Amino acid sequence: MTAYDDQNIFAKILRDEIPSFKVYEDDETLCFMDIMPRTDGHCLVIPKMPCRNVLDASDAQLAAVMATVKKVANAAKVAFAADGITLQQFNETAGGQEVFHLHFHIHPRHAGLPMRPAGQMGDMDAIKGHAAAIAAAL
Ligand code: AMP
């Protein structure tokens, strides 16, 4: 497997070299908002220790990340009065991965409402508000 590149954008977010809308963090994980949200409340959970994706993650990293995914997913469901939650996670380029630091997408979902297309920059004020709404529900 390709080596971890510590210049990836999420490594820079972890080092506070670029801004992010943080939702939650603990010793092992960070949750922040996706800036190209495919749903209102679309956020990402990452481990603080480096790994590219599920394929090279340690069992401990996966356990910590999934505990945070569950915690934030329940909070997001409440914050957005969602009917359900979609999780997405991609591994390597052929698997759809674009940023090579392990992350899980959390999407609050409402019955009959499709996700928006990928790659569309969101409204930063709205994203900031969505981060605050999830944090308040935690
Ligand atoms: P993927 O690796 O396919 O899961 O996609 C990476 C995700 O990271 C996409 O949903 C992007 O919108 C998101 N993304 C890229 N740059 C940033 C950033 N600076 N802050 C937050 N999310 C980002």
GROMACS .gro file of C-alpha atoms and ligand atoms in nm:
model
  161
    1MET     CA    1   0.000   0.000   0.000
    2THR     CA    2   0.112   0.357  -0.069
    3ALA     CA    3   0.265   0.533   0.231
    4TYR     CA    4   0.067   0.787   0.432
    5ASP     CA    5   0.123   1.144   0.306
    6ASP     CA    6   0.121   1.391   0.595
    7GLN     CA    7   0.049   1.679   0.354
    8ASN     CA    8  -0.307   1.559   0.289
    9ILE     CA    9  -0.579   1.813   0.366
   10PHE     CA   10  -0.714   1.635   0.674
   11ALA     CA   11  -0.364   1.610   0.826
   12LYS     CA   12  -0.345   1.988   0.779
   13ILE     CA   13  -0.682   2.029   0.952
   14LEU     CA   14  -0.556   1.815   1.242
   15ARG     CA   15  -0.251   2.042   1.273
   16ASP     CA   16  -0.476   2.353   1.249
   17GLU     CA   17  -0.285   2.464   0.940
   18ILE     CA   18  -0.616   2.517   0.759
   19PRO     CA   19  -0.955   2.605   0.910
   20SER     CA   20  -1.242   2.366   0.970
   21PHE     CA   21  -1.582   2.368   1.138
   22LYS     CA   22  -1.520   2.133   1.429
   23VAL     CA   23  -1.810   1.941   1.578
   24TYR     CA   24  -1.650   1.707   1.831
   25GLU     CA   25  -1.312   1.575   1.939
   26ASP     CA   26  -1.162   1.343   2.193
   27ASP     CA   27  -0.811   1.207   2.243
   28GLU     CA   28  -0.830   0.975   1.942
   29THR     CA   29  -1.078   1.125   1.696
   30LEU     CA   30  -1.202   1.450   1.539
   31CYS     CA   31  -1.532   1.529   1.370
   32PHE     CA   32  -1.565   1.833   1.142
   33MET     CA   33  -1.800   1.947   0.867
   34ASP     CA   34  -1.755   1.857   0.500
   35ILE     CA   35  -1.725   2.186   0.307
   36MET     CA   36  -1.893   2.031   0.001
   37PRO     CA   37  -2.193   1.892   0.184
   38ARG     CA   38  -2.409   1.641   0.002
   39THR     CA   39  -2.668   1.668   0.280
   40ASP     CA   40  -2.736   1.930   0.546
   41GLY     CA   41  -2.525   1.816   0.841
   42HIS     CA   42  -2.274   1.622   0.628
   43CYS     CA   43  -1.972   1.575   0.853
   44LEU     CA   44  -1.657   1.362   0.866
   45VAL     CA   45  -1.501   1.156   1.145
   46ILE     CA   46  -1.126   1.090   1.136
   47PRO     CA   47  -0.867   0.935   1.366
   48LYS     CA   48  -0.602   1.172   1.501
   49MET     CA   49  -0.325   0.920   1.436
   50PRO     CA   50  -0.232   0.881   1.068
   51CYS     CA   51  -0.364   0.608   0.840
   52ARG     CA   52  -0.481   0.617   0.478
   53ASN     CA   53  -0.807   0.428   0.513
   54VAL     CA   54  -0.970   0.116   0.660
   55LEU     CA   55  -0.715  -0.108   0.486
   56ASP     CA   56  -0.417   0.009   0.694
   57ALA     CA   57  -0.598   0.128   1.008
   58SER     CA   58  -0.529  -0.047   1.337
   59ASP     CA   59  -0.815  -0.219   1.515
   60ALA     CA   60  -0.785   0.045   1.788
   61GLN     CA   61  -0.817   0.330   1.537
   62LEU     CA   62  -1.124   0.168   1.383
   63ALA     CA   63  -1.283   0.113   1.724
   64ALA     CA   64  -1.224   0.473   1.827
   65VAL     CA   65  -1.353   0.614   1.498
   66MET     CA   66  -1.666   0.399   1.500
   67ALA     CA   67  -1.747   0.500   1.859
   68THR     CA   68  -1.733   0.865   1.748
   69VAL     CA   69  -1.933   0.790   1.432
   70LYS     CA   70  -2.209   0.639   1.645
   71LYS     CA   71  -2.205   0.931   1.890
   72VAL     CA   72  -2.213   1.201   1.621
   73ALA     CA   73  -2.463   1.014   1.401
   74ASN     CA   74  -2.714   1.001   1.685
   75ALA     CA   75  -2.659   1.371   1.760
   76ALA     CA   76  -2.695   1.464   1.391
   77LYS     CA   77  -3.018   1.262   1.368
   78VAL     CA   78  -3.160   1.466   1.656
   79ALA     CA   79  -3.020   1.800   1.534
   80PHE     CA   80  -3.173   1.764   1.187
   81ALA     CA   81  -3.485   1.569   1.289
   82ALA     CA   82  -3.358   1.311   1.039
   83ASP     CA   83  -3.541   0.991   0.949
   84GLY     CA   84  -3.213   0.804   0.906
   85ILE     CA   85  -2.838   0.827   0.864
   86THR     CA   86  -2.621   0.726   0.568
   87LEU     CA   87  -2.254   0.644   0.634
   88GLN     CA   88  -2.004   0.651   0.347
   89GLN     CA   89  -1.641   0.541   0.351
   90PHE     CA   90  -1.407   0.499   0.052
   91ASN     CA   91  -1.074   0.316   0.021
   92GLU     CA   92  -0.808   0.407  -0.237
   93THR     CA   93  -0.871   0.587  -0.567
   94ALA     CA   94  -1.049   0.294  -0.731
   95GLY     CA   95  -1.274   0.276  -0.426
   96GLY     CA   96  -1.371   0.643  -0.461
   97GLN     CA   97  -1.131   0.791  -0.206
   98GLU     CA   98  -1.000   1.144  -0.273
   99VAL     CA   99  -0.844   1.243   0.060
  100PHE     CA  100  -0.601   0.983   0.192
  101HIS     CA  101  -0.658   1.007   0.566
  102LEU     CA  102  -0.921   0.763   0.696
  103HIS     CA  103  -1.263   0.923   0.720
  104PHE     CA  104  -1.627   0.827   0.755
  105HIS     CA  105  -1.897   1.052   0.609
  106ILE     CA  106  -2.211   1.101   0.820
  107HIS     CA  107  -2.525   1.214   0.633
  108PRO     CA  108  -2.855   1.294   0.807
  109ARG     CA  109  -3.128   1.171   0.569
  110HIS     CA  110  -3.493   1.253   0.523
  111ALA     CA  111  -3.739   1.018   0.357
  112GLY     CA  112  -3.764   1.082  -0.017
  113LEU     CA  113  -3.486   1.346  -0.024
  114PRO     CA  114  -3.185   1.243  -0.234
  115MET     CA  115  -2.829   1.345  -0.155
  116ARG     CA  116  -2.695   1.639  -0.356
  117PRO     CA  117  -2.420   1.575  -0.615
  118ALA     CA  118  -2.061   1.560  -0.488
  119GLY     CA  119  -1.811   1.841  -0.537
  120GLN     CA  120  -2.032   2.148  -0.487
  121MET     CA  121  -1.894   2.400  -0.240
  122GLY     CA  122  -2.140   2.472   0.041
  123ASP     CA  123  -2.246   2.797   0.205
  124MET     CA  124  -1.997   2.854   0.488
  125ASP     CA  125  -2.243   3.033   0.718
  126ALA     CA  126  -2.492   2.749   0.681
  127ILE     CA  127  -2.220   2.488   0.744
  128LYS     CA  128  -2.108   2.675   1.055
  129GLY     CA  129  -2.466   2.671   1.182
  130HIS     CA  130  -2.499   2.300   1.110
  131ALA     CA  131  -2.181   2.230   1.308
  132ALA     CA  132  -2.320   2.421   1.602
  133ALA     CA  133  -2.652   2.233   1.580
  134ILE     CA  134  -2.483   1.893   1.593
  135ALA     CA  135  -2.250   2.004   1.873
  136ALA     CA  136  -2.549   2.128   2.073
  137ALA     CA  137  -2.718   1.789   2.036
  138LEU     CA  138  -2.412   1.601   2.161
  139AMP     P1  139  -1.355   1.108  -0.025
  139AMP     O1  140  -1.205   1.090  -0.002
  139AMP     O2  141  -1.400   1.056  -0.157
  139AMP     O3  142  -1.435   1.054   0.090
  139AMP     O4  143  -1.385   1.263  -0.034
  139AMP     C1  144  -1.324   1.358   0.048
  139AMP     C2  145  -1.426   1.450   0.109
  139AMP     O5  146  -1.354   1.554   0.174
  139AMP     C3  147  -1.523   1.518   0.011
  139AMP     O6  148  -1.656   1.495   0.053
  139AMP     C4  149  -1.485   1.665   0.018
  139AMP     O7  150  -1.596   1.750   0.004
  139AMP     C5  151  -1.424   1.674   0.157
  139AMP     N1  152  -1.328   1.782   0.175
  139AMP     C6  153  -1.226   1.815   0.092
  139AMP     N2  154  -1.155   1.918   0.143
  139AMP     C7  155  -1.214   1.950   0.261
  139AMP     C8  156  -1.188   2.049   0.361
  139AMP     N3  157  -1.087   2.136   0.352
  139AMP     N4  158  -1.269   2.053   0.470
  139AMP     C9  159  -1.371   1.966   0.481
  139AMP     N5  160  -1.401   1.871   0.390
  139AMP    C10  161  -1.325   1.863   0.282
   0.00000   0.00000   0.00000
